[in-house]
Amino acid sequence: MNNQIVLRLTALLAIIAAICIAVAVVAIRNLGRAVAASDWVNHTHAVILALGEMRAAFHASDAALWTLAVAASPENEAGCREALASLQEQLAVAKALTRREPAPAAQINRLEALADARAGLTRDVLAAHRAGNSDRVRSLLAAATATGLPGEVRRLTEKLKLEQMELLATRDSEAYLQAQTTRWTVWSGVVLNLVLLGLAAWLVRDDIAARRRAAAVLQEANEQLEAKVRERTAELTRGNAQLAAEILERKWGAQALEHQLRYNELIINSITDLVLVLTKALNISRINPAVAHLTGFDSARIVNRPLPEFVRITAVPRHLQSSADPLGQVLKEGRDLHDVAALLSDRQGREIPVRLTLFPLRDGNKVVGGVAILRTDSTAA
Amino acid sequence: MPKHILLIDDEAPIREILVQTLKTKGYRISEAASAAEAESLVQRDPPDLVISDLQLEESDGLTMLAQFKAARPALPVILLTGVLFDREVVRDTLSKLVTSYLPKTTPLAKILEEVHRVLPP
Protein backbone atom coordinates (compact mmCIF):
# COMPACT_ATOMS: atom_id res chain seq x y z
CA MET A 1 0.00 0.00 0.00
CA ASN A 2 1.54 3.27 -1.03
CA ASN A 3 2.02 6.20 1.31
CA GLN A 4 -0.70 8.32 -0.30
CA ILE A 5 -3.36 5.64 0.24
CA VAL A 6 -2.17 5.10 3.82
CA LEU A 7 -2.41 8.83 4.49
CA ARG A 8 -5.89 9.04 2.99
CA LEU A 9 -7.13 6.03 4.95
CA THR A 10 -5.61 7.35 8.15
CA ALA A 11 -7.31 10.71 7.60
CA LEU A 12 -10.64 9.02 6.88
CA LEU A 13 -10.40 6.80 9.96
CA ALA A 14 -9.45 9.83 12.06
CA ILE A 15 -12.51 11.71 10.77
CA ILE A 16 -14.73 8.67 11.43
CA ALA A 17 -13.34 8.39 14.95
CA ALA A 18 -13.87 12.14 15.55
CA ILE A 19 -17.45 11.90 14.31
CA CYS A 20 -18.11 8.88 16.54
CA ILE A 21 -16.68 10.73 19.55
CA ALA A 22 -18.66 13.89 18.73
CA VAL A 23 -21.91 11.93 18.29
CA ALA A 24 -21.30 10.09 21.55
CA VAL A 25 -20.55 13.35 23.41
CA VAL A 26 -23.65 15.06 22.00
CA ALA A 27 -25.82 12.02 22.69
CA ILE A 28 -24.56 11.71 26.28
CA ARG A 29 -25.03 15.42 26.87
CA ASN A 30 -28.58 15.28 25.45
CA LEU A 31 -29.25 12.19 27.50
CA GLY A 32 -28.17 14.15 30.59
CA ARG A 33 -30.48 16.98 29.57
CA ALA A 34 -33.35 14.55 29.02
CA VAL A 35 -32.76 13.05 32.47
CA ALA A 36 -32.68 16.56 33.97
CA ALA A 37 -35.87 17.49 32.07
CA SER A 38 -37.54 14.33 33.30
CA ASP A 39 -36.54 15.19 36.89
CA TRP A 40 -37.93 18.68 36.42
CA VAL A 41 -41.22 17.37 34.96
CA ASN A 42 -41.60 15.04 37.94
CA HIS A 43 -40.79 17.94 40.23
CA THR A 44 -43.37 20.19 38.49
CA HIS A 45 -45.98 17.46 38.71
CA ALA A 46 -45.13 17.13 42.40
CA VAL A 47 -45.56 20.94 42.85
CA ILE A 48 -48.92 20.84 41.02
CA LEU A 49 -50.01 17.90 43.15
CA ALA A 50 -48.86 19.66 46.32
CA LEU A 51 -50.82 22.77 45.28
CA GLY A 52 -53.91 20.66 44.85
CA GLU A 53 -53.38 18.99 48.21
CA MET A 54 -52.79 22.35 49.82
CA ARG A 55 -55.94 23.75 48.32
CA ALA A 56 -57.91 20.72 49.52
CA ALA A 57 -56.37 21.17 52.99
CA PHE A 58 -57.54 24.81 53.00
CA HIS A 59 -61.06 23.70 52.13
CA ALA A 60 -60.93 20.97 54.75
CA SER A 61 -59.77 23.39 57.45
CA ASP A 62 -62.48 25.86 56.37
CA ALA A 63 -65.08 23.14 56.53
CA ALA A 64 -63.82 21.99 59.96
CA LEU A 65 -63.98 25.55 61.24
CA TRP A 66 -67.61 26.01 60.11
CA THR A 67 -68.54 22.60 61.48
CA LEU A 68 -67.05 23.59 64.80
CA ALA A 69 -69.00 26.83 64.65
CA VAL A 70 -72.24 24.97 64.04
CA ALA A 71 -71.69 22.15 66.51
CA ALA A 72 -69.02 22.61 69.08
CA SER A 73 -67.73 19.31 70.30
CA PRO A 74 -64.37 17.81 71.27
CA GLU A 75 -64.43 15.71 68.09
CA ASN A 76 -64.98 18.80 65.92
CA GLU A 77 -62.18 20.61 67.76
CA ALA A 78 -59.90 17.69 67.05
CA GLY A 79 -61.04 17.75 63.44
CA CYS A 80 -60.21 21.44 63.27
CA ARG A 81 -56.72 20.86 64.66
CA GLU A 82 -56.10 17.95 62.29
CA ALA A 83 -57.21 20.04 59.32
CA LEU A 84 -54.86 22.83 60.34
CA ALA A 85 -52.00 20.36 60.84
CA SER A 86 -52.66 18.88 57.41
CA LEU A 87 -52.67 22.38 55.89
CA GLN A 88 -49.32 23.16 57.56
CA GLU A 89 -47.92 19.89 56.31
CA GLN A 90 -48.98 20.56 52.73
CA LEU A 91 -47.53 24.09 52.95
CA ALA A 92 -44.22 22.66 54.17
CA VAL A 93 -44.18 20.22 51.22
CA ALA A 94 -44.99 23.04 48.75
CA LYS A 95 -42.27 25.26 50.24
CA ALA A 96 -39.72 22.50 50.08
CA LEU A 97 -40.57 21.80 46.43
CA THR A 98 -40.35 25.49 45.39
CA ARG A 99 -37.43 26.60 47.56
CA ARG A 100 -35.11 27.01 44.52
CA GLU A 101 -37.74 28.80 42.39
CA PRO A 102 -38.17 32.42 43.50
CA ALA A 103 -41.51 33.21 41.81
CA PRO A 104 -43.45 30.15 43.01
CA ALA A 105 -41.74 30.41 46.39
CA ALA A 106 -43.10 33.97 46.80
CA GLN A 107 -46.62 32.80 46.04
CA ILE A 108 -46.25 29.87 48.43
CA ASN A 109 -45.13 32.37 51.07
CA ARG A 110 -48.28 34.36 50.37
CA LEU A 111 -50.34 31.19 50.77
CA GLU A 112 -48.46 30.45 53.96
CA ALA A 113 -49.40 33.88 55.24
CA LEU A 114 -53.05 33.14 54.40
CA ALA A 115 -52.77 29.78 56.14
CA ASP A 116 -51.28 31.43 59.20
CA ALA A 117 -54.20 33.87 59.23
CA ARG A 118 -56.61 30.98 58.96
CA ALA A 119 -54.80 29.16 61.81
CA GLY A 120 -54.98 32.32 63.94
CA LEU A 121 -58.73 32.62 63.25
CA THR A 122 -59.26 28.97 64.12
CA ARG A 123 -57.37 29.35 67.38
CA ASP A 124 -59.45 32.51 68.22
CA VAL A 125 -62.72 30.69 67.37
CA LEU A 126 -61.65 27.70 69.55
CA ALA A 127 -60.78 30.02 72.43
CA ALA A 128 -64.09 31.91 72.11
CA HIS A 129 -65.91 28.66 71.89
CA ARG A 130 -64.27 27.27 75.01
CA ALA A 131 -65.08 30.54 76.80
CA GLY A 132 -68.72 30.11 75.74
CA ASN A 133 -68.67 33.47 73.96
CA SER A 134 -71.01 32.80 71.03
CA ASP A 135 -71.04 36.41 69.90
CA ARG A 136 -67.32 36.42 69.62
CA VAL A 137 -67.48 33.26 67.51
CA ARG A 138 -70.05 34.78 65.17
CA SER A 139 -68.14 38.02 64.81
CA LEU A 140 -64.90 36.14 64.07
CA LEU A 141 -66.60 34.00 61.45
CA ALA A 142 -68.26 37.05 59.92
CA ALA A 143 -64.90 38.81 59.76
CA ALA A 144 -63.34 35.71 58.19
CA THR A 145 -66.07 35.56 55.59
CA ALA A 146 -65.52 39.20 54.80
CA THR A 147 -61.81 38.66 54.12
CA GLY A 148 -62.63 36.22 51.30
CA LEU A 149 -59.73 33.94 52.30
CA PRO A 150 -60.91 30.77 50.53
CA GLY A 151 -61.34 32.69 47.28
CA GLU A 152 -57.85 34.19 47.61
CA VAL A 153 -56.40 30.73 48.27
CA ARG A 154 -58.22 29.31 45.26
CA ARG A 155 -57.03 32.14 43.00
CA LEU A 156 -53.42 31.86 44.12
CA THR A 157 -53.25 28.10 43.78
CA GLU A 158 -54.94 28.19 40.37
CA LYS A 159 -52.51 30.85 39.17
CA LEU A 160 -49.55 28.90 40.46
CA LYS A 161 -50.85 25.74 38.92
CA LEU A 162 -51.36 27.42 35.54
CA GLU A 163 -47.81 28.80 35.63
CA GLN A 164 -46.45 25.35 36.42
CA MET A 165 -48.53 23.84 33.62
CA GLU A 166 -47.20 26.46 31.15
CA LEU A 167 -43.65 25.74 32.26
CA LEU A 168 -44.38 22.06 31.87
CA ALA A 169 -45.56 22.63 28.29
CA THR A 170 -42.44 24.72 27.52
CA ARG A 171 -40.12 22.07 28.97
CA ASP A 172 -41.98 19.39 27.09
CA SER A 173 -41.38 21.26 23.80
CA GLU A 174 -37.71 21.72 24.68
CA ALA A 175 -37.37 18.02 25.57
CA TYR A 176 -38.96 17.08 22.27
CA LEU A 177 -36.56 19.35 20.41
CA GLN A 178 -33.63 17.88 22.30
CA ALA A 179 -34.75 14.37 21.46
CA GLN A 180 -35.08 15.37 17.81
CA THR A 181 -31.64 16.98 17.89
CA THR A 182 -30.19 13.81 19.41
CA ARG A 183 -31.86 11.67 16.75
CA TRP A 184 -30.59 13.90 13.96
CA THR A 185 -27.11 14.01 15.43
CA VAL A 186 -26.91 10.24 15.82
CA TRP A 187 -28.38 9.49 12.38
CA SER A 188 -26.25 12.16 10.69
CA GLY A 189 -23.15 10.71 12.37
CA VAL A 190 -24.12 7.18 11.33
CA VAL A 191 -24.79 8.23 7.72
CA LEU A 192 -21.62 10.30 7.52
CA ASN A 193 -19.59 7.46 8.99
CA LEU A 194 -21.13 5.01 6.55
CA VAL A 195 -20.23 7.34 3.68
CA LEU A 196 -16.68 7.67 4.98
CA LEU A 197 -16.41 3.92 5.53
CA GLY A 198 -17.61 3.43 1.97
CA LEU A 199 -14.95 5.85 0.78
CA ALA A 200 -12.32 3.99 2.80
CA ALA A 201 -13.52 0.68 1.36
CA TRP A 202 -13.30 2.17 -2.13
CA LEU A 203 -9.76 3.33 -1.46
CA VAL A 204 -8.79 -0.12 -0.14
CA ARG A 205 -10.45 -1.80 -3.12
CA ASP A 206 -8.64 0.57 -5.47
CA ASP A 207 -5.36 -0.16 -3.75
CA ILE A 208 -5.97 -3.91 -3.89
CA ALA A 209 -6.75 -3.66 -7.61
CA ALA A 210 -3.55 -1.64 -8.11
CA ARG A 211 -1.63 -4.24 -6.13
CA ARG A 212 -3.07 -7.03 -8.24
CA ARG A 213 -2.11 -5.22 -11.40
CA ALA A 214 1.39 -4.62 -10.02
CA ALA A 215 1.65 -8.28 -8.95
CA ALA A 216 0.58 -9.41 -12.42
CA VAL A 217 3.15 -7.13 -14.02
CA LEU A 218 5.79 -8.37 -11.58
CA GLN A 219 4.89 -11.99 -12.25
CA GLU A 220 5.09 -11.41 -15.97
CA ALA A 221 8.46 -9.71 -15.53
CA ASN A 222 9.64 -12.61 -13.37
CA GLU A 223 8.50 -15.13 -15.94
CA GLN A 224 10.29 -13.23 -18.67
CA LEU A 225 13.39 -13.03 -16.50
CA GLU A 226 13.22 -16.74 -15.73
CA ALA A 227 12.83 -17.51 -19.42
CA LYS A 228 15.85 -15.34 -20.16
CA VAL A 229 17.80 -17.03 -17.37
CA ARG A 230 16.83 -20.45 -18.73
CA GLU A 231 17.80 -19.38 -22.23
CA ARG A 232 21.06 -17.89 -21.01
CA THR A 233 21.79 -20.97 -18.90
CA ALA A 234 21.18 -23.18 -21.91
CA GLU A 235 23.47 -20.95 -23.97
CA LEU A 236 26.14 -21.13 -21.28
CA THR A 237 25.74 -24.89 -21.02
CA ARG A 238 26.10 -25.21 -24.77
CA GLY A 239 29.03 -22.79 -24.69
CA ASN A 240 30.68 -24.74 -21.87
CA ALA A 241 30.18 -28.01 -23.69
CA GLN A 242 31.62 -26.49 -26.84
CA LEU A 243 34.51 -25.00 -24.90
CA ALA A 244 35.18 -28.33 -23.19
CA ALA A 245 35.10 -30.03 -26.58
CA GLU A 246 37.51 -27.45 -27.99
CA ILE A 247 39.83 -27.86 -25.02
CA LEU A 248 39.77 -31.62 -25.47
CA GLU A 249 40.36 -31.16 -29.18
CA ARG A 250 43.40 -28.98 -28.50
CA LYS A 251 44.75 -31.38 -25.92
CA TRP A 252 44.22 -34.20 -28.36
CA GLY A 253 45.93 -32.26 -31.17
CA ALA A 254 48.92 -31.48 -28.96
CA GLN A 255 49.07 -35.05 -27.70
CA ALA A 256 48.75 -36.53 -31.18
CA LEU A 257 51.38 -34.16 -32.55
CA GLU A 258 53.74 -34.93 -29.71
CA HIS A 259 53.15 -38.63 -30.27
CA GLN A 260 53.75 -38.30 -33.99
CA LEU A 261 56.91 -36.22 -33.52
CA ARG A 262 58.22 -38.67 -30.97
CA TYR A 263 57.46 -41.53 -33.31
CA ASN A 264 59.18 -39.84 -36.26
CA GLU A 265 62.16 -38.95 -34.11
CA LEU A 266 62.31 -42.52 -32.93
CA ILE A 267 62.48 -43.70 -36.53
CA ILE A 268 65.31 -41.30 -37.45
CA ASN A 269 67.25 -41.93 -34.26
CA SER A 270 67.00 -45.67 -34.76
CA ILE A 271 68.65 -45.55 -38.20
CA THR A 272 72.32 -46.62 -38.17
CA ASP A 273 73.04 -44.50 -41.26
CA LEU A 274 74.17 -40.94 -40.56
CA VAL A 275 71.36 -38.46 -41.14
CA LEU A 276 72.09 -34.74 -41.36
CA VAL A 277 69.28 -32.29 -41.93
CA LEU A 278 70.42 -29.20 -43.85
CA THR A 279 69.23 -25.70 -44.43
CA LYS A 280 69.04 -24.35 -47.95
CA ALA A 281 72.47 -22.75 -47.35
CA LEU A 282 73.90 -26.23 -46.53
CA ASN A 283 74.21 -25.50 -42.79
CA ILE A 284 73.52 -28.52 -40.58
CA SER A 285 70.33 -28.02 -38.55
CA ARG A 286 69.95 -31.48 -37.02
CA ILE A 287 71.76 -34.83 -36.79
CA ASN A 288 70.82 -38.29 -35.63
CA PRO A 289 72.78 -40.07 -32.86
CA ALA A 290 74.66 -42.13 -35.44
CA VAL A 291 76.57 -38.98 -36.59
CA ALA A 292 77.79 -38.19 -33.07
CA HIS A 293 78.61 -41.83 -32.51
CA LEU A 294 80.80 -42.11 -35.64
CA THR A 295 82.49 -38.68 -35.60
CA GLY A 296 82.83 -38.17 -31.87
CA PHE A 297 81.38 -34.65 -32.24
CA ASP A 298 78.44 -33.77 -30.07
CA SER A 299 75.39 -32.12 -31.57
CA ALA A 300 76.37 -28.61 -30.39
CA ARG A 301 79.68 -28.81 -32.28
CA ILE A 302 78.09 -29.82 -35.58
CA VAL A 303 74.72 -28.02 -35.65
CA ASN A 304 74.68 -24.68 -37.46
CA ARG A 305 78.00 -25.48 -39.18
CA PRO A 306 78.26 -25.86 -42.99
CA LEU A 307 78.17 -29.43 -44.30
CA PRO A 308 81.39 -29.05 -46.38
CA GLU A 309 83.25 -28.45 -43.11
CA PHE A 310 82.70 -32.12 -42.28
CA VAL A 311 81.91 -33.81 -45.61
CA ARG A 312 83.97 -33.59 -48.76
CA ILE A 313 82.98 -35.27 -52.06
CA THR A 314 85.86 -37.24 -53.48
CA ALA A 315 84.23 -38.27 -56.72
CA VAL A 316 82.29 -35.32 -58.05
CA PRO A 317 79.73 -36.34 -60.65
CA ARG A 318 80.42 -35.12 -64.07
CA HIS A 319 77.54 -32.74 -64.27
CA LEU A 320 78.73 -31.01 -61.15
CA GLN A 321 82.42 -30.80 -61.88
CA SER A 322 82.10 -27.29 -63.23
CA SER A 323 80.55 -26.09 -59.99
CA ALA A 324 82.65 -24.64 -57.21
CA ASP A 325 79.99 -25.80 -54.73
CA PRO A 326 78.60 -29.08 -56.05
CA LEU A 327 76.49 -29.87 -52.95
CA GLY A 328 74.98 -26.38 -52.95
CA GLN A 329 74.35 -26.74 -56.65
CA VAL A 330 72.42 -29.97 -56.05
CA LEU A 331 70.06 -28.29 -53.57
CA LYS A 332 69.77 -25.22 -55.70
CA GLU A 333 68.69 -27.32 -58.68
CA GLY A 334 66.43 -29.45 -56.48
CA ARG A 335 68.06 -32.65 -57.66
CA ASP A 336 68.88 -35.85 -55.78
CA LEU A 337 72.48 -36.98 -55.40
CA HIS A 338 72.78 -40.71 -54.97
CA ASP A 339 75.53 -42.77 -53.44
CA VAL A 340 78.54 -40.52 -54.09
CA ALA A 341 81.96 -41.28 -52.55
CA ALA A 342 82.91 -38.79 -49.89
CA LEU A 343 85.08 -38.32 -46.78
CA LEU A 344 83.72 -37.52 -43.31
CA SER A 345 86.01 -35.70 -40.83
CA ASP A 346 85.87 -36.94 -37.24
CA ARG A 347 86.92 -35.38 -33.93
CA GLN A 348 90.45 -36.74 -34.17
CA GLY A 349 90.91 -35.16 -37.60
CA ARG A 350 90.68 -38.45 -39.44
CA GLU A 351 88.72 -38.74 -42.68
CA ILE A 352 86.30 -41.65 -42.85
CA PRO A 353 85.24 -42.89 -46.27
CA VAL A 354 81.47 -42.73 -46.69
CA ARG A 355 78.80 -42.92 -49.39
CA LEU A 356 76.75 -39.75 -49.59
CA THR A 357 73.14 -39.41 -50.69
CA LEU A 358 71.57 -35.94 -50.72
CA PHE A 359 67.85 -35.22 -51.05
CA PRO A 360 66.30 -31.80 -51.34
CA LEU A 361 63.45 -31.13 -48.85
CA ARG A 362 60.48 -29.82 -50.79
CA ASP A 363 57.56 -27.89 -49.38
CA GLY A 364 55.24 -28.00 -52.34
CA ASN A 365 57.31 -26.76 -55.29
CA LYS A 366 59.78 -24.95 -53.13
CA VAL A 367 63.09 -26.38 -51.87
CA VAL A 368 63.45 -25.42 -48.22
CA GLY A 369 66.48 -27.54 -47.29
CA GLY A 370 67.97 -30.96 -47.66
CA VAL A 371 68.81 -34.26 -46.01
CA ALA A 372 72.22 -35.87 -46.28
CA ILE A 373 72.47 -39.59 -45.57
CA LEU A 374 75.93 -41.07 -45.08
CA ARG A 375 76.85 -44.75 -45.02
CA THR A 376 80.29 -45.94 -44.11
CA ASP A 377 82.01 -47.13 -47.25
CA SER A 378 83.25 -50.59 -46.45
CA THR A 379 84.62 -51.02 -49.98
CA ALA A 380 87.03 -48.09 -49.53
CA ALA A 381 88.84 -49.85 -46.72
CA MET B 1 21.90 -49.48 -22.21
CA PRO B 2 24.94 -47.49 -23.44
CA LYS B 3 27.16 -49.03 -26.09
CA HIS B 4 30.41 -50.47 -24.76
CA ILE B 5 33.73 -49.42 -26.30
CA LEU B 6 37.07 -50.98 -25.45
CA LEU B 7 39.93 -48.52 -25.80
CA ILE B 8 43.44 -49.97 -26.13
CA ASP B 9 46.49 -47.70 -26.05
CA ASP B 10 49.70 -47.87 -24.06
CA GLU B 11 49.78 -44.08 -23.59
CA ALA B 12 47.67 -42.97 -20.65
CA PRO B 13 47.21 -39.31 -21.83
CA ILE B 14 45.81 -40.56 -25.15
CA ARG B 15 43.37 -42.88 -23.36
CA GLU B 16 42.36 -40.16 -20.92
CA ILE B 17 41.36 -37.71 -23.66
CA LEU B 18 39.50 -40.33 -25.67
CA VAL B 19 37.64 -41.62 -22.59
CA GLN B 20 36.56 -38.08 -21.68
CA THR B 21 35.36 -37.41 -25.21
CA LEU B 22 33.49 -40.67 -25.69
CA LYS B 23 31.86 -40.54 -22.26
CA THR B 24 30.31 -37.15 -23.05
CA LYS B 25 28.59 -38.87 -25.99
CA GLY B 26 27.05 -41.49 -23.72
CA TYR B 27 29.29 -44.47 -24.41
CA ARG B 28 30.48 -46.85 -21.72
CA ILE B 29 34.25 -47.10 -21.91
CA SER B 30 36.72 -49.76 -20.79
CA GLU B 31 40.46 -49.08 -20.98
CA ALA B 32 43.40 -51.36 -21.58
CA ALA B 33 47.08 -50.41 -21.70
CA SER B 34 48.28 -53.75 -23.05
CA ALA B 35 47.16 -56.65 -25.23
CA ALA B 36 46.92 -59.00 -22.24
CA GLU B 37 44.72 -56.56 -20.36
CA ALA B 38 42.58 -56.09 -23.48
CA GLU B 39 42.11 -59.83 -24.00
CA SER B 40 41.02 -60.22 -20.40
CA LEU B 41 38.52 -57.41 -20.74
CA VAL B 42 37.12 -58.75 -24.00
CA GLN B 43 36.40 -62.09 -22.34
CA ARG B 44 34.99 -60.56 -19.17
CA ASP B 45 32.93 -57.74 -20.71
CA PRO B 46 32.56 -58.09 -24.50
CA PRO B 47 32.66 -54.68 -26.19
CA ASP B 48 30.52 -53.38 -29.05
CA LEU B 49 33.54 -51.65 -30.58
CA VAL B 50 37.30 -51.79 -30.17
CA ILE B 51 39.50 -48.73 -30.70
CA SER B 52 43.11 -49.79 -30.67
CA ASP B 53 46.61 -48.47 -31.22
CA LEU B 54 48.96 -50.48 -33.41
CA GLN B 55 52.09 -50.43 -31.33
CA LEU B 56 51.59 -51.79 -27.84
CA GLU B 57 54.31 -52.25 -25.26
CA GLU B 58 54.53 -56.03 -25.23
CA SER B 59 52.85 -57.07 -28.47
CA ASP B 60 51.70 -56.07 -31.92
CA GLY B 61 48.23 -54.57 -32.05
CA LEU B 62 47.44 -56.27 -35.35
CA THR B 63 48.16 -59.70 -33.91
CA MET B 64 45.88 -58.97 -30.98
CA LEU B 65 43.13 -57.69 -33.28
CA ALA B 66 43.45 -60.81 -35.44
CA GLN B 67 42.72 -62.91 -32.36
CA PHE B 68 39.68 -60.76 -31.53
CA LYS B 69 38.35 -61.03 -35.05
CA ALA B 70 38.91 -64.77 -35.04
CA ALA B 71 36.73 -65.05 -31.95
CA ARG B 72 34.17 -62.45 -33.03
CA PRO B 73 34.31 -61.78 -36.77
CA ALA B 74 31.57 -59.15 -36.61
CA LEU B 75 33.33 -57.09 -33.94
CA PRO B 76 33.94 -53.59 -35.36
CA VAL B 77 37.46 -52.28 -34.88
CA ILE B 78 38.93 -48.82 -35.40
CA LEU B 79 42.71 -48.68 -35.69
CA LEU B 80 43.93 -45.39 -34.26
CA THR B 81 47.70 -45.17 -34.65
CA GLY B 82 50.60 -42.84 -35.22
CA VAL B 83 51.95 -45.21 -37.88
CA LEU B 84 51.06 -43.79 -41.25
CA PHE B 85 49.89 -46.28 -43.86
CA ASP B 86 49.43 -45.84 -47.57
CA ARG B 87 45.89 -46.08 -48.86
CA GLU B 88 46.76 -49.25 -50.72
CA VAL B 89 48.06 -50.89 -47.58
CA VAL B 90 44.92 -49.92 -45.74
CA ARG B 91 42.68 -51.18 -48.51
CA ASP B 92 44.56 -54.43 -49.24
CA THR B 93 45.89 -55.47 -45.84
CA LEU B 94 44.37 -53.66 -42.90
CA SER B 95 40.78 -53.80 -44.08
CA LYS B 96 40.74 -57.54 -43.39
CA LEU B 97 41.34 -56.88 -39.70
CA VAL B 98 39.92 -53.44 -39.01
CA THR B 99 36.70 -51.67 -39.90
CA SER B 100 38.37 -48.31 -40.10
CA TYR B 101 41.85 -46.81 -39.95
CA LEU B 102 42.51 -43.36 -38.49
CA PRO B 103 45.90 -41.64 -38.03
CA LYS B 104 46.38 -40.25 -34.54
CA THR B 105 46.56 -36.75 -35.98
CA THR B 106 42.86 -37.03 -36.88
CA PRO B 107 40.78 -34.40 -35.00
CA LEU B 108 38.58 -35.68 -32.20
CA ALA B 109 35.44 -34.52 -34.01
CA LYS B 110 36.34 -36.74 -36.97
CA ILE B 111 37.14 -39.65 -34.66
CA LEU B 112 33.69 -39.23 -33.06
CA GLU B 113 32.06 -39.15 -36.48
CA GLU B 114 33.82 -42.39 -37.37
CA VAL B 115 32.76 -43.97 -34.05
CA HIS B 116 29.14 -42.95 -34.75
CA ARG B 117 29.37 -44.33 -38.23
CA VAL B 118 30.81 -47.66 -37.12
CA LEU B 119 28.73 -47.92 -33.94
CA PRO B 120 25.50 -45.95 -34.27
CA PRO B 121 24.24 -44.82 -30.84
Tab-separated table of N, CA and C in Angstrom, chain B residues 77-119:
chain	number	residue	atom	x	y	z
B	77	VAL	N	36.184	-52.722	-35.443
B	77	VAL	CA	37.463	-52.285	-34.876
B	77	VAL	C	37.911	-51.017	-35.609
B	78	ILE	N	38.306	-50.021	-34.807
B	78	ILE	CA	38.925	-48.824	-35.395
B	78	ILE	C	40.388	-48.815	-34.977
B	79	LEU	N	41.273	-48.747	-35.979
B	79	LEU	CA	42.705	-48.684	-35.687
B	79	LEU	C	43.112	-47.216	-35.645
B	80	LEU	N	43.551	-46.789	-34.460
B	80	LEU	CA	43.930	-45.392	-34.263
B	80	LEU	C	45.407	-45.370	-33.896
B	81	THR	N	46.256	-44.998	-34.866
B	81	THR	CA	47.699	-45.167	-34.649
B	81	THR	C	48.502	-44.013	-35.234
B	82	GLY	N	49.689	-43.853	-34.695
B	82	GLY	CA	50.603	-42.840	-35.222
B	82	GLY	C	51.369	-43.352	-36.434
B	83	VAL	N	51.275	-44.649	-36.695
B	83	VAL	CA	51.951	-45.213	-37.876
B	83	VAL	C	51.120	-44.867	-39.107
B	84	LEU	N	51.800	-44.237	-40.067
B	84	LEU	CA	51.059	-43.789	-41.251
B	84	LEU	C	51.129	-44.858	-42.336
B	85	PHE	N	49.972	-45.259	-42.818
B	85	PHE	CA	49.894	-46.284	-43.865
B	85	PHE	C	49.450	-45.655	-45.170
B	86	ASP	N	49.928	-46.239	-46.246
B	86	ASP	CA	49.430	-45.839	-47.573
B	86	ASP	C	47.996	-46.337	-47.739
B	87	ARG	N	47.281	-45.677	-48.636
B	87	ARG	CA	45.887	-46.080	-48.864
B	87	ARG	C	45.804	-47.523	-49.355
B	88	GLU	N	46.783	-47.893	-50.170
B	88	GLU	CA	46.765	-49.251	-50.725
B	88	GLU	C	46.929	-50.282	-49.624
B	89	VAL	N	47.829	-49.967	-48.688
B	89	VAL	CA	48.055	-50.890	-47.576
B	89	VAL	C	46.778	-51.037	-46.752
B	90	VAL	N	46.154	-49.895	-46.524
B	90	VAL	CA	44.919	-49.919	-45.739
B	90	VAL	C	43.869	-50.755	-46.459
B	91	ARG	N	43.734	-50.490	-47.742
B	91	ARG	CA	42.685	-51.176	-48.514
B	91	ARG	C	42.976	-52.674	-48.639
B	92	ASP	N	44.247	-53.033	-48.912
B	92	ASP	CA	44.557	-54.425	-49.239
B	92	ASP	C	44.868	-55.279	-48.017
B	93	THR	N	45.425	-54.671	-46.988
B	93	THR	CA	45.886	-55.473	-45.843
B	93	THR	C	45.053	-55.221	-44.588
B	94	LEU	N	45.001	-53.938	-44.194
B	94	LEU	CA	44.375	-53.656	-42.900
B	94	LEU	C	42.868	-53.898	-42.910
B	95	SER	N	42.240	-53.694	-44.037
B	95	SER	CA	40.783	-53.799	-44.082
B	95	SER	C	40.280	-55.179	-43.711
B	96	LYS	N	41.168	-56.190	-43.783
B	96	LYS	CA	40.740	-57.535	-43.386
B	96	LYS	C	40.599	-57.648	-41.859
B	97	LEU	N	41.347	-56.790	-41.166
B	97	LEU	CA	41.337	-56.884	-39.704
B	97	LEU	C	40.545	-55.743	-39.031
B	98	VAL	N	40.564	-54.590	-39.686
B	98	VAL	CA	39.925	-53.440	-39.015
B	98	VAL	C	38.799	-52.866	-39.880
B	99	THR	N	37.829	-52.291	-39.199
B	99	THR	CA	36.702	-51.669	-39.895
B	99	THR	C	37.114	-50.313	-40.452
B	100	SER	N	38.001	-49.664	-39.705
B	100	SER	CA	38.370	-48.315	-40.098
B	100	SER	C	39.776	-48.022	-39.598
B	101	TYR	N	40.495	-47.204	-40.364
B	101	TYR	CA	41.852	-46.809	-39.948
B	101	TYR	C	41.891	-45.287	-39.832
B	102	LEU	N	42.389	-44.810	-38.689
B	102	LEU	CA	42.509	-43.358	-38.494
B	102	LEU	C	43.909	-43.040	-37.973
B	103	PRO	N	44.628	-42.081	-38.621
B	103	PRO	CA	45.903	-41.640	-38.033
B	103	PRO	C	45.621	-40.892	-36.728
B	104	LYS	N	46.615	-40.900	-35.841
B	104	LYS	CA	46.378	-40.251	-34.536
B	104	LYS	C	46.256	-38.726	-34.659
B	105	THR	N	46.685	-38.193	-35.779
B	105	THR	CA	46.555	-36.749	-35.975
B	105	THR	C	45.128	-36.359	-36.394
B	106	THR	N	44.254	-37.334	-36.515
B	106	THR	CA	42.859	-37.035	-36.876
B	106	THR	C	42.188	-36.245	-35.741
B	107	PRO	N	41.469	-35.160	-36.067
B	107	PRO	CA	40.785	-34.397	-35.000
B	107	PRO	C	39.750	-35.268	-34.267
B	108	LEU	N	39.529	-34.913	-33.020
B	108	LEU	CA	38.577	-35.684	-32.196
B	108	LEU	C	37.180	-35.721	-32.826
B	109	ALA	N	36.784	-34.580	-33.414
B	109	ALA	CA	35.441	-34.524	-34.008
B	109	ALA	C	35.306	-35.578	-35.100
B	110	LYS	N	36.362	-35.724	-35.900
B	110	LYS	CA	36.338	-36.737	-36.969
B	110	LYS	C	36.340	-38.148	-36.388
B	111	ILE	N	37.114	-38.328	-35.306
B	111	ILE	CA	37.139	-39.653	-34.659
B	111	ILE	C	35.735	-40.010	-34.170
B	112	LEU	N	35.053	-38.997	-33.549
B	112	LEU	CA	33.686	-39.232	-33.057
B	112	LEU	C	32.737	-39.574	-34.211
B	113	GLU	N	32.906	-38.856	-35.306
B	113	GLU	CA	32.063	-39.145	-36.480
B	113	GLU	C	32.254	-40.601	-36.924
B	114	GLU	N	33.509	-41.027	-36.917
B	114	GLU	CA	33.816	-42.394	-37.366
B	114	GLU	C	33.231	-43.413	-36.377
B	115	VAL	N	33.338	-43.067	-35.067
B	115	VAL	CA	32.760	-43.971	-34.053
B	115	VAL	C	31.245	-44.074	-34.262
B	116	HIS	N	30.595	-42.936	-34.507
B	116	HIS	CA	29.144	-42.953	-34.746
B	116	HIS	C	28.796	-43.730	-35.996
B	117	ARG	N	29.647	-43.618	-36.973
B	117	ARG	CA	29.366	-44.331	-38.228
B	117	ARG	C	29.487	-45.844	-38.022
B	118	VAL	N	30.573	-46.222	-37.322
B	118	VAL	CA	30.807	-47.657	-37.117
B	118	VAL	C	29.850	-48.231	-36.077
B	119	LEU	N	29.590	-47.441	-35.040
B	119	LEU	CA	28.731	-47.915	-33.944
B	119	LEU	C	27.630	-46.880	-33.690
